[in-house]
mmCIF file of C-alpha atoms in Angstrom:
data_model
loop_
_atom_site.group_PDB
_atom_site.id
_atom_site.type_symbol
_atom_site.label_atom_id
_atom_site.label_comp_id
_atom_site.label_asym_id
_atom_site.label_seq_id
_atom_site.Cartn_x
_atom_site.Cartn_y
_atom_site.Cartn_z
ATOM 1 C CA MET A 1 62.410 155.630 38.516
ATOM 2 C CA THR A 2 60.110 157.695 40.684
ATOM 3 C CA ILE A 3 56.713 156.381 41.648
ATOM 4 C CA ARG A 4 55.102 159.380 40.004
ATOM 5 C CA ASN A 5 56.824 158.712 36.679
ATOM 6 C CA GLY A 6 55.946 155.012 36.862
ATOM 7 C CA MET A 7 52.259 155.798 37.355
ATOM 8 C CA ARG A 8 52.255 158.377 34.562
ATOM 9 C CA LEU A 9 53.912 156.013 32.105
ATOM 10 C CA ALA A 10 51.630 153.127 32.987
ATOM 11 C CA GLY A 11 48.538 155.299 32.660
ATOM 12 C CA THR A 12 49.577 156.627 29.265
ATOM 13 C CA ALA A 13 50.264 153.138 28.000
ATOM 14 C CA ALA A 14 46.953 151.842 29.329
ATOM 15 C CA VAL A 15 45.105 154.517 27.360
ATOM 16 C CA ALA A 16 47.059 153.712 24.222
ATOM 17 C CA LEU A 17 46.436 149.998 24.565
ATOM 18 C CA ALA A 18 42.751 150.489 25.259
ATOM 19 C CA THR A 19 42.336 152.563 22.104
ATOM 20 C CA GLY A 20 44.351 150.194 19.942
ATOM 21 C CA LEU A 21 47.018 152.751 19.095
ATOM 22 C CA SER A 22 50.320 151.530 17.746
ATOM 23 C CA PRO A 23 53.229 153.407 16.221
ATOM 24 C CA ALA A 24 53.552 153.855 12.481
ATOM 25 C CA LEU A 25 57.327 153.789 12.043
ATOM 26 C CA ALA A 26 59.290 153.027 8.910
ATOM 27 C CA GLN A 27 60.866 149.590 8.985
ATOM 28 C CA MET A 28 64.565 149.201 8.238
ATOM 29 C CA THR A 29 65.198 147.735 4.798
ATOM 30 C CA GLU A 30 68.941 147.079 4.919
ATOM 31 C CA ILE A 31 71.807 146.935 7.393
ATOM 32 C CA GLY A 32 74.615 149.407 6.841
ATOM 33 C CA PRO A 33 77.999 149.815 8.513
ATOM 34 C CA GLY A 34 77.991 149.706 12.295
ATOM 35 C CA GLU A 35 77.884 153.040 14.067
ATOM 36 C CA GLY A 36 80.496 151.963 16.615
ATOM 37 C CA ALA A 37 78.273 151.857 19.676
ATOM 38 C CA LEU A 38 75.280 150.021 21.132
ATOM 39 C CA SER A 39 73.484 150.805 24.396
ATOM 40 C CA ILE A 40 71.264 148.162 25.982
ATOM 41 C CA VAL A 41 68.836 148.339 28.897
ATOM 42 C CA ALA A 42 68.895 144.824 30.351
ATOM 43 C CA TRP A 43 68.052 142.674 33.316
ATOM 44 C CA ALA A 44 70.946 141.908 35.656
ATOM 45 C CA GLY A 45 73.142 139.169 34.215
ATOM 46 C CA TYR A 46 71.694 139.411 30.712
ATOM 47 C CA VAL A 47 74.611 141.084 28.893
ATOM 48 C CA GLU A 48 77.883 139.684 30.231
ATOM 49 C CA ARG A 49 81.412 140.423 29.023
ATOM 50 C CA GLY A 50 83.300 138.216 31.482
ATOM 51 C CA GLU A 51 83.604 140.809 34.231
ATOM 52 C CA THR A 52 81.436 138.882 36.707
ATOM 53 C CA ASP A 53 82.821 135.487 35.691
ATOM 54 C CA PRO A 54 85.431 135.124 32.917
ATOM 55 C CA ALA A 55 83.675 132.011 31.632
ATOM 56 C CA TYR A 56 80.580 134.013 30.656
ATOM 57 C CA ASP A 57 81.238 136.485 27.878
ATOM 58 C CA TRP A 58 79.074 137.028 24.826
ATOM 59 C CA VAL A 59 79.997 140.678 24.263
ATOM 60 C CA THR A 60 83.738 140.733 23.544
ATOM 61 C CA LYS A 61 83.599 138.739 20.306
ATOM 62 C CA PHE A 62 80.598 140.768 19.139
ATOM 63 C CA GLU A 63 82.537 143.982 19.663
ATOM 64 C CA GLU A 64 85.599 142.586 17.898
ATOM 65 C CA LYS A 65 83.544 141.397 14.927
ATOM 66 C CA THR A 66 81.340 144.443 14.473
ATOM 67 C CA GLY A 67 83.218 147.358 16.025
ATOM 68 C CA CYS A 68 80.056 148.130 18.022
ATOM 69 C CA LYS A 69 81.074 148.982 21.599
ATOM 70 C CA VAL A 70 78.380 147.708 23.980
ATOM 71 C CA SER A 71 77.264 149.623 27.060
ATOM 72 C CA VAL A 72 74.670 148.265 29.489
ATOM 73 C CA LYS A 73 72.220 149.921 31.846
ATOM 74 C CA THR A 74 70.844 147.395 34.336
ATOM 75 C CA ALA A 75 67.161 147.702 35.222
ATOM 76 C CA ASN A 76 65.563 145.906 38.162
ATOM 77 C CA THR A 77 61.886 146.079 37.165
ATOM 78 C CA SER A 78 59.808 146.328 34.022
ATOM 79 C CA ASP A 79 58.517 149.725 35.128
ATOM 80 C CA GLU A 80 62.107 150.946 35.307
ATOM 81 C CA MET A 81 62.718 149.657 31.781
ATOM 82 C CA VAL A 82 59.692 151.527 30.476
ATOM 83 C CA ALA A 83 60.829 154.700 32.232
ATOM 84 C CA LEU A 84 64.346 154.454 30.790
ATOM 85 C CA MET A 85 63.082 153.847 27.268
ATOM 86 C CA ASN A 86 60.688 156.764 27.665
ATOM 87 C CA GLU A 87 63.599 158.999 28.616
ATOM 88 C CA GLY A 88 65.498 157.854 25.520
ATOM 89 C CA GLY A 89 69.170 157.596 24.731
ATOM 90 C CA PHE A 90 69.186 153.797 24.500
ATOM 91 C CA ASP A 91 69.146 151.479 21.494
ATOM 92 C CA LEU A 92 67.835 148.163 22.825
ATOM 93 C CA VAL A 93 65.909 146.815 25.797
ATOM 94 C CA THR A 94 65.412 143.197 26.936
ATOM 95 C CA ALA A 95 61.751 143.719 27.809
ATOM 96 C CA SER A 96 59.494 141.262 29.558
ATOM 97 C CA GLY A 97 55.877 140.873 28.537
ATOM 98 C CA ASP A 98 54.600 143.318 31.141
ATOM 99 C CA ALA A 99 56.717 146.047 29.518
ATOM 100 C CA SER A 100 56.805 145.168 25.827
ATOM 101 C CA LEU A 101 53.186 145.969 24.997
ATOM 102 C CA ARG A 102 53.450 149.283 26.820
ATOM 103 C CA LEU A 103 56.520 150.163 24.784
ATOM 104 C CA ILE A 104 54.752 149.266 21.547
ATOM 105 C CA ALA A 105 51.607 151.197 22.427
ATOM 106 C CA GLY A 106 53.626 154.200 23.538
ATOM 107 C CA GLY A 107 55.543 154.353 20.268
ATOM 108 C CA LYS A 108 58.882 153.829 21.992
ATOM 109 C CA VAL A 109 59.993 150.828 19.908
ATOM 110 C CA GLN A 110 59.988 150.220 16.190
ATOM 111 C CA GLU A 111 58.821 147.351 14.013
ATOM 112 C CA ILE A 112 61.494 144.755 13.314
ATOM 113 C CA ASN A 113 62.287 143.552 9.799
ATOM 114 C CA THR A 114 62.812 139.861 10.418
ATOM 115 C CA ALA A 115 64.171 139.429 6.871
ATOM 116 C CA LEU A 116 67.294 141.269 8.055
ATOM 117 C CA ILE A 117 67.895 138.698 10.797
ATOM 118 C CA PRO A 118 69.345 135.551 9.157
ATOM 119 C CA SER A 119 68.803 133.381 12.246
ATOM 120 C CA TRP A 120 65.141 134.344 12.789
ATOM 121 C CA GLY A 121 63.959 130.926 11.603
ATOM 122 C CA THR A 122 65.849 129.191 14.420
ATOM 123 C CA ILE A 123 63.601 130.767 17.097
ATOM 124 C CA ASP A 124 61.147 128.493 18.916
ATOM 125 C CA PRO A 125 57.922 128.700 16.848
ATOM 126 C CA ARG A 126 55.952 129.231 20.075
ATOM 127 C CA LEU A 127 57.811 132.513 20.520
ATOM 128 C CA GLN A 128 58.086 133.857 16.976
ATOM 129 C CA ASP A 129 54.588 135.351 16.920
ATOM 130 C CA ALA A 130 54.044 135.633 20.676
ATOM 131 C CA PRO A 131 51.408 138.237 21.609
ATOM 132 C CA TRP A 132 53.728 140.171 23.925
ATOM 133 C CA HIS A 133 55.836 141.407 20.981
ATOM 134 C CA THR A 134 53.566 140.896 17.958
ATOM 135 C CA VAL A 135 50.786 143.400 17.262
ATOM 136 C CA GLY A 136 48.645 143.383 14.136
ATOM 137 C CA GLY A 137 50.939 140.790 12.578
ATOM 138 C CA LYS A 138 53.967 143.046 13.029
ATOM 139 C CA HIS A 139 57.000 142.058 15.086
ATOM 140 C CA TYR A 140 58.435 144.580 17.518
ATOM 141 C CA GLY A 141 61.267 142.529 18.903
ATOM 142 C CA VAL A 142 63.435 139.437 18.825
ATOM 143 C CA PRO A 143 62.884 136.730 21.499
ATOM 144 C CA TYR A 144 65.779 136.531 23.961
ATOM 145 C CA MET A 145 65.210 134.188 26.923
ATOM 146 C CA TRP A 146 62.283 132.778 28.854
ATOM 147 C CA GLY A 147 61.673 131.035 32.127
ATOM 148 C CA PRO A 148 59.497 130.630 35.222
ATOM 149 C CA ASN A 149 59.312 132.668 38.391
ATOM 150 C CA VAL A 150 60.324 129.895 40.751
ATOM 151 C CA LEU A 151 59.855 129.393 44.485
ATOM 152 C CA MET A 152 63.341 129.508 45.970
ATOM 153 C CA TYR A 153 63.707 127.934 49.413
ATOM 154 C CA ASN A 154 66.262 127.054 52.052
ATOM 155 C CA THR A 155 66.874 123.306 52.036
ATOM 156 C CA GLU A 156 67.832 123.278 55.732
ATOM 157 C CA VAL A 157 64.343 124.546 56.581
ATOM 158 C CA PHE A 158 62.480 122.614 53.884
ATOM 159 C CA LYS A 159 63.802 119.069 53.709
ATOM 160 C CA GLU A 160 61.360 118.501 50.858
ATOM 161 C CA ALA A 161 60.336 121.033 48.228
ATOM 162 C CA PRO A 162 57.254 123.062 49.225
ATOM 163 C CA LYS A 163 54.223 121.802 47.337
ATOM 164 C CA SER A 164 52.387 125.128 47.416
ATOM 165 C CA TRP A 165 53.030 128.853 47.231
ATOM 166 C CA ASN A 166 51.140 129.107 50.521
ATOM 167 C CA VAL A 167 54.457 129.290 52.366
ATOM 168 C CA VAL A 168 54.873 132.883 51.124
ATOM 169 C CA PHE A 169 51.203 133.918 51.045
ATOM 170 C CA GLU A 170 49.657 132.642 54.278
ATOM 171 C CA PRO A 171 50.768 132.784 57.942
ATOM 172 C CA MET A 172 52.092 129.420 59.084
ATOM 173 C CA ASP A 173 54.823 127.602 60.904
ATOM 174 C CA LEU A 174 57.434 126.211 58.549
ATOM 175 C CA PRO A 175 58.927 122.692 58.832
ATOM 176 C CA ASP A 176 61.533 123.929 61.299
ATOM 177 C CA GLY A 177 58.716 124.869 63.691
ATOM 178 C CA LYS A 178 59.249 128.623 63.338
ATOM 179 C CA PRO A 179 56.741 131.084 61.809
ATOM 180 C CA ASN A 180 57.239 132.289 58.257
ATOM 181 C CA ALA A 181 56.632 135.921 59.278
ATOM 182 C CA GLY A 182 59.701 138.025 58.508
ATOM 183 C CA ARG A 183 61.429 135.124 56.741
ATOM 184 C CA VAL A 184 59.833 135.369 53.298
ATOM 185 C CA GLN A 185 60.030 137.888 50.487
ATOM 186 C CA ALA A 186 57.874 139.066 47.591
ATOM 187 C CA TYR A 187 58.688 140.779 44.312
ATOM 188 C CA ASP A 188 58.734 144.568 44.369
ATOM 189 C CA GLY A 189 56.725 145.090 41.194
ATOM 190 C CA PRO A 190 53.017 145.522 40.403
ATOM 191 C CA ILE A 191 53.085 142.406 38.237
ATOM 192 C CA HIS A 192 53.313 140.426 41.508
ATOM 193 C CA ILE A 193 49.552 140.932 41.739
ATOM 194 C CA ALA A 194 49.387 138.231 39.057
ATOM 195 C CA ASP A 195 51.174 135.783 41.368
ATOM 196 C CA ALA A 196 48.464 136.339 43.963
ATOM 197 C CA ALA A 197 45.777 135.904 41.310
ATOM 198 C CA GLN A 198 47.343 132.669 40.110
ATOM 199 C CA TYR A 199 47.376 131.357 43.677
ATOM 200 C CA LEU A 200 43.685 132.231 43.998
ATOM 201 C CA MET A 201 42.892 130.431 40.735
ATOM 202 C CA ALA A 202 43.760 127.202 42.504
ATOM 203 C CA HIS A 203 42.511 127.972 46.006
ATOM 204 C CA LYS A 204 39.385 130.048 45.327
ATOM 205 C CA PRO A 205 37.982 128.706 42.051
ATOM 206 C CA GLU A 206 34.644 130.338 42.861
ATOM 207 C CA LEU A 207 36.246 133.658 41.850
ATOM 208 C CA GLY A 208 36.292 132.431 38.268
ATOM 209 C CA ILE A 209 39.784 133.696 37.434
ATOM 210 C CA THR A 210 40.902 132.347 34.057
ATOM 211 C CA SER A 211 43.983 134.538 33.574
ATOM 212 C CA PRO A 212 46.013 136.223 36.327
ATOM 213 C CA TYR A 213 46.414 139.235 34.022
ATOM 214 C CA GLU A 214 42.689 139.659 33.315
ATOM 215 C CA LEU A 215 40.966 140.486 36.593
ATOM 216 C CA ASN A 216 37.562 142.043 37.076
ATOM 217 C CA GLU A 217 36.913 144.215 40.126
ATOM 218 C CA ASP A 218 35.954 141.348 42.451
ATOM 219 C CA GLN A 219 38.873 139.167 41.363
ATOM 220 C CA TYR A 220 41.267 142.080 41.654
ATOM 221 C CA LYS A 221 40.042 142.933 45.162
ATOM 222 C CA ALA A 222 40.585 139.333 46.261
ATOM 223 C CA ALA A 223 44.146 139.433 44.948
ATOM 224 C CA LEU A 224 44.857 142.674 46.794
ATOM 225 C CA ASP A 225 43.377 141.254 49.984
ATOM 226 C CA LEU A 226 45.716 138.261 49.739
ATOM 227 C CA LEU A 227 48.668 140.574 49.175
ATOM 228 C CA ARG A 228 47.724 142.558 52.277
ATOM 229 C CA VAL A 229 47.958 139.325 54.252
ATOM 230 C CA GLN A 230 51.315 138.640 52.639
ATOM 231 C CA ARG A 231 52.450 142.129 53.648
ATOM 232 C CA THR A 232 52.360 141.003 57.299
ATOM 233 C CA LEU A 233 54.808 138.207 56.463
ATOM 234 C CA VAL A 234 57.289 139.860 54.101
ATOM 235 C CA GLY A 235 60.627 140.903 55.524
ATOM 236 C CA ARG A 236 61.637 142.704 52.338
ATOM 237 C CA TYR A 237 60.162 143.330 48.911
ATOM 238 C CA TRP A 238 62.981 142.505 46.532
ATOM 239 C CA HIS A 239 63.807 143.863 43.101
ATOM 240 C CA ASP A 240 67.601 143.665 43.128
ATOM 241 C CA ALA A 241 68.689 140.081 42.486
ATOM 242 C CA PHE A 242 71.985 140.513 44.312
ATOM 243 C CA ILE A 243 70.352 141.960 47.418
ATOM 244 C CA GLN A 244 68.019 138.968 47.499
ATOM 245 C CA ILE A 245 71.023 136.682 47.254
ATOM 246 C CA ASP A 246 72.581 138.422 50.264
ATOM 247 C CA ASP A 247 69.304 138.178 52.183
ATOM 248 C CA PHE A 248 69.198 134.402 51.703
ATOM 249 C CA LYS A 249 72.820 134.146 52.826
ATOM 250 C CA ASN A 250 72.841 136.567 55.734
ATOM 251 C CA GLU A 251 69.387 137.804 56.719
ATOM 252 C CA GLY A 252 67.483 134.609 57.496
ATOM 253 C CA VAL A 253 65.224 134.624 54.418
ATOM 254 C CA VAL A 254 64.097 131.070 53.692
ATOM 255 C CA ALA A 255 61.446 131.308 50.935
ATOM 256 C CA SER A 256 60.541 133.680 48.128
ATOM 257 C CA GLY A 257 59.489 133.951 44.565
ATOM 258 C CA SER A 258 62.694 134.345 42.582
ATOM 259 C CA TRP A 259 64.458 133.844 39.276
ATOM 260 C CA PRO A 260 66.658 130.866 38.434
ATOM 261 C CA PHE A 261 69.534 133.380 38.226
ATOM 262 C CA GLN A 262 69.640 133.808 42.005
ATOM 263 C CA VAL A 263 69.193 130.075 42.566
ATOM 264 C CA ASN A 264 72.138 129.254 40.303
ATOM 265 C CA LEU A 265 74.474 131.801 41.890
ATOM 266 C CA LEU A 266 73.603 130.687 45.422
ATOM 267 C CA GLN A 267 74.031 127.030 44.545
ATOM 268 C CA GLY A 268 77.343 127.917 42.919
ATOM 269 C CA GLU A 269 78.412 129.264 46.316
ATOM 270 C CA LYS A 270 77.314 125.989 47.955
ATOM 271 C CA GLN A 271 74.454 127.703 49.768
ATOM 272 C CA PRO A 272 71.562 125.487 50.992
ATOM 273 C CA VAL A 273 68.968 126.573 48.442
ATOM 274 C CA ALA A 274 66.854 124.909 45.777
ATOM 275 C CA SER A 275 63.837 125.888 43.710
ATOM 276 C CA THR A 276 60.550 124.421 42.592
ATOM 277 C CA ILE A 277 57.396 125.209 40.650
ATOM 278 C CA PRO A 278 54.614 124.418 43.142
ATOM 279 C CA GLU A 279 51.341 122.726 42.291
ATOM 280 C CA GLU A 280 49.613 126.009 41.412
ATOM 281 C CA GLY A 281 52.054 126.579 38.554
ATOM 282 C CA ALA A 282 54.010 129.777 38.066
ATOM 283 C CA THR A 283 54.056 133.071 36.307
ATOM 284 C CA GLY A 284 57.038 133.650 34.097
ATOM 285 C CA TRP A 285 58.842 135.920 31.712
ATOM 286 C CA ALA A 286 59.553 135.696 28.027
ATOM 287 C CA ASP A 287 61.924 138.522 27.251
ATOM 288 C CA THR A 288 62.221 140.259 23.912
ATOM 289 C CA THR A 289 65.003 142.488 22.608
ATOM 290 C CA MET A 290 63.316 145.616 21.251
ATOM 291 C CA LEU A 291 64.741 148.529 19.237
ATOM 292 C CA HIS A 292 64.066 152.090 20.385
ATOM 293 C CA ALA A 293 62.081 154.170 17.919
ATOM 294 C CA ASP A 294 64.812 156.832 18.031
ATOM 295 C CA SER A 295 67.836 154.542 18.150
ATOM 296 C CA LYS A 296 71.036 156.224 16.995
ATOM 297 C CA ASN A 297 72.717 152.883 16.318
ATOM 298 C CA PRO A 298 70.178 150.742 14.430
ATOM 299 C CA ASN A 299 72.796 148.955 12.319
ATOM 300 C CA CYS A 300 74.675 147.795 15.398
ATOM 301 C CA ALA A 301 71.312 146.830 16.894
ATOM 302 C CA TYR A 302 70.444 144.556 13.965
ATOM 303 C CA MET A 303 73.887 143.004 14.167
ATOM 304 C CA TRP A 304 73.154 142.274 17.835
ATOM 305 C CA PHE A 305 69.779 140.737 16.941
ATOM 306 C CA ASP A 306 71.467 138.031 14.893
ATOM 307 C CA HIS A 307 74.339 137.709 17.370
ATOM 308 C CA GLN A 308 71.942 136.963 20.216
ATOM 309 C CA LEU A 309 70.442 134.108 18.195
ATOM 310 C CA SER A 310 73.513 132.631 16.490
ATOM 311 C CA SER A 311 76.430 133.048 18.936
ATOM 312 C CA ASN A 312 77.241 131.326 22.225
ATOM 313 C CA LEU A 313 74.900 133.782 23.971
ATOM 314 C CA GLN A 314 71.791 131.598 23.875
ATOM 315 C CA SER A 315 73.607 128.601 25.316
ATOM 316 C CA ASP A 316 75.810 130.299 27.898
ATOM 317 C CA LEU A 317 73.207 132.810 29.099
ATOM 318 C CA SER A 318 70.827 129.890 29.580
ATOM 319 C CA VAL A 319 73.363 128.329 31.952
ATOM 320 C CA TRP A 320 74.314 131.599 33.636
ATOM 321 C CA PHE A 321 70.801 132.868 34.264
ATOM 322 C CA GLY A 322 68.995 129.572 34.591
ATOM 323 C CA ALA A 323 66.769 130.448 31.647
ATOM 324 C CA VAL A 324 65.554 128.653 28.543
ATOM 325 C CA PRO A 325 66.966 129.718 25.153
ATOM 326 C CA SER A 326 64.621 131.176 22.566
ATOM 327 C CA VAL A 327 66.583 129.012 20.112
ATOM 328 C CA PRO A 328 65.931 125.373 21.125
ATOM 329 C CA ALA A 329 68.998 124.116 19.235
ATOM 330 C CA ALA A 330 71.202 126.021 21.688
ATOM 331 C CA CYS A 331 70.402 123.295 24.222
ATOM 332 C CA THR A 332 72.203 120.640 22.209
ATOM 333 C CA ASP A 333 74.392 122.126 19.444
ATOM 334 C CA LYS A 334 77.433 122.609 21.723
ATOM 335 C CA ARG A 335 77.856 126.260 20.721
ATOM 336 C CA GLY A 336 78.263 126.933 24.439
ATOM 337 C CA MET A 337 77.904 125.260 27.813
ATOM 338 C CA GLN A 338 74.251 124.267 27.788
ATOM 339 C CA THR A 339 72.931 120.723 27.476
ATOM 340 C CA GLN A 340 69.526 119.156 26.986
ATOM 341 C CA GLU A 341 69.501 118.180 30.652
ATOM 342 C CA GLY A 342 70.283 121.754 31.633
ATOM 343 C CA CYS A 343 67.476 123.168 29.502
ATOM 344 C CA ASP A 344 65.047 120.639 30.989
ATOM 345 C CA ALA A 345 66.153 121.663 34.487
ATOM 346 C CA ASN A 346 65.577 125.336 33.620
ATOM 347 C CA GLY A 347 61.968 124.671 32.651
ATOM 348 C CA LEU A 348 61.980 123.777 28.948
ATOM 349 C CA LYS A 349 59.173 121.253 29.456
ATOM 350 C CA ASP A 350 57.183 123.617 31.707
ATOM 351 C CA PHE A 351 56.185 126.039 28.926
ATOM 352 C CA ASP A 352 52.511 125.126 29.196
ATOM 353 C CA ARG A 353 52.560 125.497 33.020
ATOM 354 C CA ILE A 354 53.817 129.067 32.871
ATOM 355 C CA ARG A 355 51.553 132.081 32.535
ATOM 356 C CA PHE A 356 53.868 134.626 30.986
ATOM 357 C CA TRP A 357 53.903 138.232 32.102
ATOM 358 C CA THR A 358 51.755 140.481 29.952
ATOM 359 C CA THR A 359 50.380 143.986 30.407
ATOM 360 C CA PRO A 360 46.907 144.041 32.001
ATOM 361 C CA THR A 361 44.426 146.165 30.043
ATOM 362 C CA ALA A 362 40.838 147.239 30.632
ATOM 363 C CA ASN A 363 39.589 145.507 27.505
ATOM 364 C CA CYS A 364 40.044 141.789 28.029
ATOM 365 C CA SER A 365 38.444 138.441 27.321
ATOM 366 C CA GLN A 366 35.809 139.256 29.967
ATOM 367 C CA GLY A 367 34.597 142.187 27.893
ATOM 368 C CA GLU A 368 35.314 145.770 26.940
ATOM 369 C CA GLY A 369 36.335 147.710 30.029
ATOM 370 C CA ALA A 370 35.737 144.655 32.224
ATOM 371 C CA CYS A 371 39.238 144.269 33.640
ATOM 372 C CA VAL A 372 41.394 146.407 35.898
ATOM 373 C CA PRO A 373 44.105 148.161 33.809
ATOM 374 C CA TYR A 374 47.781 148.252 34.667
ATOM 375 C CA TYR A 375 47.949 151.833 35.913
ATOM 376 C CA ARG A 376 45.756 150.776 38.824
ATOM 377 C CA TRP A 377 47.989 147.782 39.489
ATOM 378 C CA VAL A 378 50.865 150.257 39.866
ATOM 379 C CA SER A 379 49.160 152.614 42.313
ATOM 380 C CA ASP A 380 47.414 149.889 44.322
ATOM 381 C CA TYR A 381 50.550 147.776 44.737
ATOM 382 C CA ILE A 382 52.386 150.825 46.052
ATOM 383 C CA GLY A 383 49.544 151.082 48.565
ATOM 384 C CA VAL A 384 49.839 147.429 49.573
ATOM 385 C CA ILE A 385 53.577 147.728 50.165
ATOM 386 C CA GLY A 386 52.922 150.870 52.169
ATOM 387 C CA GLY A 387 50.476 149.017 54.401
ATOM 388 C CA ARG A 388 47.254 150.342 52.870
#
C-alpha cells in the first residue's frame, strides 16, 4: 500500500463515519452450493494449512468438506487491509477494530445474516455485539480472535518482567547497564498513537485522557510529542512479524510492543524472550471476519464463517498465535490443542484491561468534532517516523 492511498482511504472513511453513512446492502437469506473458491485477506499466521507447521492446519478439512479452495493474502497492517479490500477481488478479511469501522462506513463489507451461521450462539457474548463490527444493530462480521498487544522482552536483559512501558518510550539504561536507544522497536502503524496515549493516561493524568482513541488537540499533541521522543530510541518500526522475530534473534532488539504470535514462535525456538502486560495496561485487537460487498464466493464465505467457529480453528489458532478464542468453549472442549490454562496465559482474564483498537473519529464522547480523526493519525504518524 502506498502512503498516498492509505491517506486517501483513511480520509474517505473518516468523512463517512463522521456523517453516519453506512452501506445499504441486501443481506443473504440462504446458503447455496459452494462456488469452489474463497480468498481471504488475513494477518500472518491466521489461516494455516500445515505449510508452516504440519500440526497447525484448519484449511485442508474445510476444503475437503466444502470444495472451496482457500487462497490467502497476508496483510501486515490494518491500513493495508483497508487498501486491499478497497481494490477488491477478495471475499473475506480478518479485520481489527481500527479497520472494521472504516470498511463498514466505506461500503466495502456487507451485513451478515447471523441466522445462517449455526454456531453464532457459541461466540463470547462480550463480542457478539461489539461496537467495532456492529452498527445500528446490524452485524458486519463474525468474531475471530482477540488478544493484547504485549510488551515482549529479552529475559537475559530483563531478569524480571518490566513493570512499565517506559522501557520503550523514554530514554534510560536497561538492567544490563546499557542504554535502550537502538535496542527497542515500535509498531509501524498509525494506531500506535493509541499506545502513546494509553501510556500518558497513567503518567500524565492532568491531560484528562479517558480513551486512547478519543483525543482532543492537546491530548493528541502530547501523544505525538511522546512518540517523537520514542523515535530517538527506535531501531526499527516493525510491521512484519517475522522480521521482528529475526530482529530479536539477530539484531540486538531487547524490548518492543508485539503480538503473542512472535512471543510463541521465539519461545518455541528456545529464544530468551517473554512477554508481559505492564501496569499501564495494553491496547489490543479483536479481529472480525468480514465479507466483501462484492464477494464472488459468498456461499463459501458463509461456510467459512461457521467453520471458523465450530472446527479446530478456534482452539489451534489460539495456541499457534497466542490469542484468545472468540468461542470460550474452545479453551476446554478438546476440539484442538488449547486448554483453560493456555487461554488464561493468552489473556482471557485480561479482557477488561485491554483497550481494543477502534477507528478514531472526529465526533467522540468529548463532543461533535472534538477529537482528532484517523486521517490525521495516518499523516502525522508518517511524519513522526520520518523525524518530523
